[in-house]
């Protein structure tokens, strides 16, 4: 499956774990719900797959996600997000989190309207998260339609002084109704390699 995705270009991101080297040092890999992921020391993000690297024994795992259209934001929310959010790659944002998430078959059997109702009307995902911008920069990658083991690869970058705020945000989301539809989640924390 992965080798046929090259026409997606920069919309695609490969998250490649390594025990040898990488752009980010892995601080911890914790299973939150369901199966975790094997231990590794480094992580790199690339838009292209390098078969030589992947076939090497140095790569404990590789995940791949694609940026897609939005599903749940209203026009008003979209404008608000665009006005406040920060981009990735800020020099002061030396901390990162990769949180792969899979949702239940019940979630995927709901209508779009029912999912929006749970996501925003009842769980306030966007409204509760906006106050954490621009400190936390985010990027959402989808895995479900390209045969990945997770439905989403959520990526965040923040400065060390915003680490406590990030914990508050994550625990708020995990206690929401939306998260009762999560059946696999792994929390990977990273530090930028100098
Ligand atoms: C930094 C603040 C955050 C903001 C502003 C934010 C905002 C959003 C928005 C607007 C969407 C919907 C995109 C769409 O319309 O398709 C979304 C989706 C999502 N977010 Fe967040 N989010 C934040 C933090 C987080 C965190 C910390 C996690 C994980 C712990 C997370 C997990 C997800 C997931 C899994 C989705 C996809 C949901 C689905 O399509 O079913 N978000 N987020």
mmCIF file of C-alpha atoms and ligand atoms in Angstrom:
data_model
loop_
_atom_site.group_PDB
_atom_site.id
_atom_site.type_symbol
_atom_site.label_atom_id
_atom_site.label_comp_id
_atom_site.label_asym_id
_atom_site.label_seq_id
_atom_site.Cartn_x
_atom_site.Cartn_y
_atom_site.Cartn_z
ATOM 1 C CA UNK A 1 0.000 0.000 0.000
ATOM 2 C CA UNK A 2 2.629 2.557 1.101
ATOM 3 C CA UNK A 3 4.680 2.298 -2.105
ATOM 4 C CA UNK A 4 1.665 3.435 -4.191
ATOM 5 C CA UNK A 5 1.216 6.683 -2.333
ATOM 6 C CA UNK A 6 4.019 8.751 -3.845
ATOM 7 C CA UNK A 7 1.611 10.841 -5.974
ATOM 8 C CA UNK A 8 0.299 12.393 -2.748
ATOM 9 C CA UNK A 9 3.595 14.325 -2.553
ATOM 10 C CA UNK A 10 4.028 16.632 0.426
ATOM 11 C CA UNK A 11 0.559 15.836 1.773
ATOM 12 C CA UNK A 12 2.135 12.581 2.926
ATOM 13 C CA UNK A 13 4.354 12.311 6.019
ATOM 14 C CA UNK A 14 6.370 9.235 6.999
ATOM 15 C CA UNK A 15 7.123 8.956 10.710
ATOM 16 C CA UNK A 16 10.177 6.700 10.834
ATOM 17 C CA UNK A 17 11.499 5.372 14.147
ATOM 18 C CA UNK A 18 15.185 4.487 14.476
ATOM 19 C CA UNK A 19 17.638 3.348 17.121
ATOM 20 C CA UNK A 20 20.493 5.051 15.353
ATOM 21 C CA UNK A 21 19.685 8.667 14.416
ATOM 22 C CA UNK A 22 16.861 11.075 13.611
ATOM 23 C CA UNK A 23 15.564 14.651 13.738
ATOM 24 C CA UNK A 24 13.843 14.088 17.095
ATOM 25 C CA UNK A 25 14.982 12.159 20.187
ATOM 26 C CA UNK A 26 12.219 9.975 21.610
ATOM 27 C CA UNK A 27 11.750 10.749 25.305
ATOM 28 C CA UNK A 28 8.933 8.252 25.938
ATOM 29 C CA UNK A 29 6.486 5.929 24.170
ATOM 30 C CA UNK A 30 3.458 5.169 26.338
ATOM 31 C CA UNK A 31 0.435 3.074 25.420
ATOM 32 C CA UNK A 32 -2.692 4.964 26.536
ATOM 33 C CA UNK A 33 -5.356 2.578 25.168
ATOM 34 C CA UNK A 34 -4.754 -0.754 23.416
ATOM 35 C CA UNK A 35 -1.432 -1.931 22.004
ATOM 36 C CA UNK A 36 1.607 0.345 22.212
ATOM 37 C CA UNK A 37 4.522 0.629 19.770
ATOM 38 C CA UNK A 38 8.017 -0.851 20.102
ATOM 39 C CA UNK A 39 10.675 1.194 21.840
ATOM 40 C CA UNK A 40 12.923 3.357 19.676
ATOM 41 C CA UNK A 41 15.444 6.164 20.272
ATOM 42 C CA UNK A 42 14.818 8.594 17.389
ATOM 43 C CA UNK A 43 12.095 9.726 14.993
ATOM 44 C CA UNK A 44 12.301 11.416 11.592
ATOM 45 C CA UNK A 45 9.540 13.009 9.519
ATOM 46 C CA UNK A 46 9.845 12.860 5.738
ATOM 47 C CA UNK A 47 7.556 13.325 2.758
ATOM 48 C CA UNK A 48 9.127 10.423 0.856
ATOM 49 C CA UNK A 49 9.677 6.795 1.724
ATOM 50 C CA UNK A 50 13.270 5.582 1.700
ATOM 51 C CA UNK A 51 13.115 1.814 1.070
ATOM 52 C CA UNK A 52 16.758 1.256 2.110
ATOM 53 C CA UNK A 53 16.118 2.855 5.492
ATOM 54 C CA UNK A 54 12.859 0.995 6.038
ATOM 55 C CA UNK A 55 14.352 -2.402 5.245
ATOM 56 C CA UNK A 56 17.174 -1.862 7.710
ATOM 57 C CA UNK A 57 16.950 -3.485 11.142
ATOM 58 C CA UNK A 58 17.463 -0.015 12.630
ATOM 59 C CA UNK A 59 13.813 0.858 11.910
ATOM 60 C CA UNK A 60 11.513 -0.594 14.598
ATOM 61 C CA UNK A 61 8.416 0.926 12.947
ATOM 62 C CA UNK A 62 7.229 3.391 10.330
ATOM 63 C CA UNK A 63 3.844 5.122 10.213
ATOM 64 C CA UNK A 64 2.421 7.197 7.394
ATOM 65 C CA UNK A 65 -0.341 9.801 7.319
ATOM 66 C CA UNK A 66 -1.867 12.140 4.782
ATOM 67 C CA UNK A 67 -3.188 15.663 5.238
ATOM 68 C CA UNK A 68 -6.826 15.740 4.187
ATOM 69 C CA UNK A 69 -9.727 18.160 4.022
ATOM 70 C CA UNK A 70 -11.357 19.211 7.277
ATOM 71 C CA UNK A 71 -14.422 17.274 8.438
ATOM 72 C CA UNK A 72 -15.854 19.143 11.392
ATOM 73 C CA UNK A 73 -14.887 22.811 11.465
ATOM 74 C CA UNK A 74 -17.443 25.456 10.589
ATOM 75 C CA UNK A 75 -16.385 28.433 8.508
ATOM 76 C CA UNK A 76 -16.257 30.592 11.640
ATOM 77 C CA UNK A 77 -14.041 28.083 13.492
ATOM 78 C CA UNK A 78 -11.783 27.712 10.460
ATOM 79 C CA UNK A 79 -11.188 31.487 10.298
ATOM 80 C CA UNK A 80 -10.582 31.659 14.067
ATOM 81 C CA UNK A 81 -8.033 28.812 13.881
ATOM 82 C CA UNK A 82 -6.239 30.341 10.907
ATOM 83 C CA UNK A 83 -5.979 33.679 12.694
ATOM 84 C CA UNK A 84 -4.328 32.308 15.858
ATOM 85 C CA UNK A 85 -2.479 29.095 15.039
ATOM 86 C CA UNK A 86 1.321 28.916 14.755
ATOM 87 C CA UNK A 87 3.224 26.960 12.133
ATOM 88 C CA UNK A 88 5.547 24.019 12.749
ATOM 89 C CA UNK A 89 9.316 24.464 12.960
ATOM 90 C CA UNK A 90 9.514 27.417 15.387
ATOM 91 C CA UNK A 91 13.045 27.458 16.881
ATOM 92 C CA UNK A 92 11.735 27.720 20.466
ATOM 93 C CA UNK A 93 9.405 24.711 19.981
ATOM 94 C CA UNK A 94 11.941 22.061 20.976
ATOM 95 C CA UNK A 95 9.312 19.662 22.400
ATOM 96 C CA UNK A 96 6.967 17.563 20.267
ATOM 97 C CA UNK A 97 4.305 14.902 20.647
ATOM 98 C CA UNK A 98 3.184 12.298 18.139
ATOM 99 C CA UNK A 99 -0.113 10.770 19.256
ATOM 100 C CA UNK A 100 -1.413 8.005 16.958
ATOM 101 C CA UNK A 101 -5.137 7.388 17.512
ATOM 102 C CA UNK A 102 -7.654 4.831 16.256
ATOM 103 C CA UNK A 103 -11.411 5.195 16.724
ATOM 104 C CA UNK A 104 -13.952 2.395 17.140
ATOM 105 C CA UNK A 105 -16.082 0.837 14.398
ATOM 106 C CA UNK A 106 -19.097 2.394 16.177
ATOM 107 C CA UNK A 107 -17.611 5.867 15.564
ATOM 108 C CA UNK A 108 -17.109 5.126 11.887
ATOM 109 C CA UNK A 109 -20.656 3.781 11.535
ATOM 110 C CA UNK A 110 -22.134 7.120 12.688
ATOM 111 C CA UNK A 111 -23.314 9.762 10.245
ATOM 112 C CA UNK A 112 -21.237 12.895 9.692
ATOM 113 C CA UNK A 113 -23.882 14.865 11.606
ATOM 114 C CA UNK A 114 -23.702 12.525 14.626
ATOM 115 C CA UNK A 115 -19.889 12.658 14.638
ATOM 116 C CA UNK A 116 -19.864 16.477 14.551
ATOM 117 C CA UNK A 117 -22.394 16.456 17.412
ATOM 118 C CA UNK A 118 -20.052 14.309 19.557
ATOM 119 C CA UNK A 119 -16.827 16.024 18.431
ATOM 120 C CA UNK A 120 -17.891 19.626 18.981
ATOM 121 C CA UNK A 121 -21.405 20.125 20.392
ATOM 122 C CA UNK A 122 -20.881 17.589 23.215
ATOM 123 C CA UNK A 123 -17.051 17.394 23.553
ATOM 124 C CA UNK A 124 -16.075 20.962 22.530
ATOM 125 C CA UNK A 125 -12.848 19.668 20.939
ATOM 126 C CA UNK A 126 -12.150 22.847 18.955
ATOM 127 C CA UNK A 127 -13.581 25.349 21.440
ATOM 128 C CA UNK A 128 -11.674 23.854 24.397
ATOM 129 C CA UNK A 129 -8.417 23.617 22.408
ATOM 130 C CA UNK A 130 -8.318 27.099 20.848
ATOM 131 C CA UNK A 131 -7.119 28.736 24.133
ATOM 132 C CA UNK A 132 -3.926 26.612 23.797
ATOM 133 C CA UNK A 133 -3.036 28.347 20.528
ATOM 134 C CA UNK A 134 -0.622 29.647 19.419
ATOM 135 C CA UNK A 135 1.582 28.025 22.120
ATOM 136 C CA UNK A 136 0.863 24.557 20.744
ATOM 137 C CA UNK A 137 1.378 24.147 16.977
ATOM 138 C CA UNK A 138 -0.525 21.222 15.433
ATOM 139 C CA UNK A 139 -0.840 19.136 12.303
ATOM 140 C CA UNK A 140 -3.396 16.385 11.712
ATOM 141 C CA UNK A 141 -2.585 13.436 9.428
ATOM 142 C CA UNK A 142 -5.112 10.780 8.420
ATOM 143 C CA UNK A 143 -4.236 7.066 8.180
ATOM 144 C CA UNK A 144 -7.569 5.270 7.908
ATOM 145 C CA UNK A 145 -8.086 5.460 4.136
ATOM 146 C CA UNK A 146 -4.517 4.449 3.293
ATOM 147 C CA UNK A 147 -4.577 1.173 5.245
ATOM 148 C CA UNK A 148 -2.643 2.381 8.297
ATOM 149 C CA UNK A 149 -2.919 0.765 11.758
ATOM 150 C CA UNK A 150 -4.167 4.096 13.178
ATOM 151 C CA UNK A 151 -6.876 6.465 11.902
ATOM 152 C CA UNK A 152 -4.946 9.626 12.848
ATOM 153 C CA UNK A 153 -1.394 10.752 13.502
ATOM 154 C CA UNK A 154 -1.617 13.949 15.515
ATOM 155 C CA UNK A 155 1.596 15.989 15.720
ATOM 156 C CA UNK A 156 2.271 18.884 18.107
ATOM 157 C CA UNK A 157 5.239 21.216 18.711
ATOM 158 C CA UNK A 158 5.693 23.491 21.732
ATOM 159 C CA UNK A 159 8.306 25.228 23.877
ATOM 160 C CA UNK A 160 9.376 23.577 27.177
ATOM 161 C CA UNK A 161 7.553 26.301 29.152
ATOM 162 C CA UNK A 162 4.269 25.231 27.500
ATOM 163 C CA UNK A 163 4.680 21.527 28.374
ATOM 164 C CA UNK A 164 2.369 21.783 31.420
ATOM 165 C CA UNK A 165 -0.343 23.477 29.323
ATOM 166 C CA UNK A 166 -0.061 20.667 26.774
ATOM 167 C CA UNK A 167 -0.657 18.069 29.548
ATOM 168 C CA UNK A 168 -3.767 19.993 30.645
ATOM 169 C CA UNK A 169 -5.091 19.996 27.071
ATOM 170 C CA UNK A 170 -4.421 16.287 26.521
ATOM 171 C CA UNK A 171 -6.108 15.253 29.780
ATOM 172 C CA UNK A 172 -9.109 17.487 29.025
ATOM 173 C CA UNK A 173 -9.546 15.821 25.611
ATOM 174 C CA UNK A 174 -9.080 12.309 27.050
ATOM 175 C CA UNK A 175 -11.919 12.867 29.509
ATOM 176 C CA UNK A 176 -14.352 13.969 26.755
ATOM 177 C CA UNK A 177 -17.210 11.974 25.225
ATOM 178 C CA UNK A 178 -15.270 11.899 21.929
ATOM 179 C CA UNK A 179 -12.503 9.846 23.570
ATOM 180 C CA UNK A 180 -14.941 7.049 24.560
ATOM 181 C CA UNK A 181 -14.734 6.233 20.828
ATOM 182 C CA UNK A 182 -10.924 5.840 20.916
ATOM 183 C CA UNK A 183 -9.821 2.193 21.043
ATOM 184 C CA UNK A 184 -6.093 2.597 20.435
ATOM 185 C CA UNK A 185 -3.863 5.497 21.425
ATOM 186 C CA UNK A 186 -0.114 5.784 21.922
ATOM 187 C CA UNK A 187 1.558 8.878 23.383
ATOM 188 C CA UNK A 188 5.058 9.580 22.034
ATOM 189 C CA UNK A 189 7.031 12.530 23.412
ATOM 190 C CA UNK A 190 10.094 13.964 21.714
ATOM 191 C CA UNK A 191 12.863 16.549 21.932
ATOM 192 C CA UNK A 192 14.438 18.199 18.914
ATOM 193 C CA UNK A 193 17.976 16.967 18.202
ATOM 194 C CA UNK A 194 20.376 19.944 18.298
HETATM 195 C C1 LIG B 1 -3.529 22.270 20.125
HETATM 196 C C2 LIG B 1 -4.836 22.475 20.190
HETATM 197 C C3 LIG B 1 -5.789 21.707 19.302
HETATM 198 C C4 LIG B 1 -6.645 22.261 18.425
HETATM 199 C C5 LIG B 1 -6.843 23.749 18.159
HETATM 200 C C6 LIG B 1 -7.353 21.171 17.787
HETATM 201 C C7 LIG B 1 -8.296 21.337 16.818
HETATM 202 C C8 LIG B 1 -8.823 20.334 16.051
HETATM 203 C C9 LIG B 1 -9.748 20.507 14.962
HETATM 204 C C10 LIG B 1 -10.290 21.856 14.492
HETATM 205 C C11 LIG B 1 -10.011 19.295 14.444
HETATM 206 C C12 LIG B 1 -10.999 18.972 13.330
HETATM 207 C C13 LIG B 1 -10.381 18.959 11.965
HETATM 208 C C14 LIG B 1 -11.489 18.647 10.954
HETATM 209 O O1 LIG B 1 -12.412 19.469 10.824
HETATM 210 O O2 LIG B 1 -11.418 17.592 10.306
HETATM 211 C C15 LIG B 1 -9.256 18.329 15.205
HETATM 212 C C16 LIG B 1 -9.255 16.978 14.960
HETATM 213 C C17 LIG B 1 -8.591 16.064 15.736
HETATM 214 N N1 LIG B 1 -7.800 16.327 16.840
HETATM 215 FE FE1 LIG B 1 -7.471 18.119 17.646
HETATM 216 N N2 LIG B 1 -6.938 19.975 18.308
HETATM 217 C C18 LIG B 1 -5.972 20.251 19.254
HETATM 218 C C19 LIG B 1 -5.318 19.324 20.031
HETATM 219 C C20 LIG B 1 -5.466 17.965 19.936
HETATM 220 C C21 LIG B 1 -4.784 16.984 20.775
HETATM 221 C C22 LIG B 1 -3.827 17.341 21.937
HETATM 222 C C23 LIG B 1 -5.142 15.746 20.320
HETATM 223 C C24 LIG B 1 -4.730 14.399 20.836
HETATM 224 C C25 LIG B 1 -4.475 14.124 22.109
HETATM 225 C C26 LIG B 1 -6.036 15.944 19.197
HETATM 226 C C27 LIG B 1 -6.590 14.939 18.443
HETATM 227 C C28 LIG B 1 -7.364 15.133 17.333
HETATM 228 C C29 LIG B 1 -7.879 14.051 16.528
HETATM 229 C C30 LIG B 1 -7.639 12.563 16.704
HETATM 230 C C31 LIG B 1 -8.629 14.642 15.515
HETATM 231 C C32 LIG B 1 -9.403 13.924 14.409
HETATM 232 C C33 LIG B 1 -10.805 13.655 14.895
HETATM 233 C C34 LIG B 1 -11.685 12.987 13.865
HETATM 234 O O3 LIG B 1 -11.611 13.325 12.677
HETATM 235 O O4 LIG B 1 -12.445 12.097 14.271
HETATM 236 N N3 LIG B 1 -6.232 17.285 19.012
HETATM 237 N N4 LIG B 1 -8.544 18.986 16.181
#
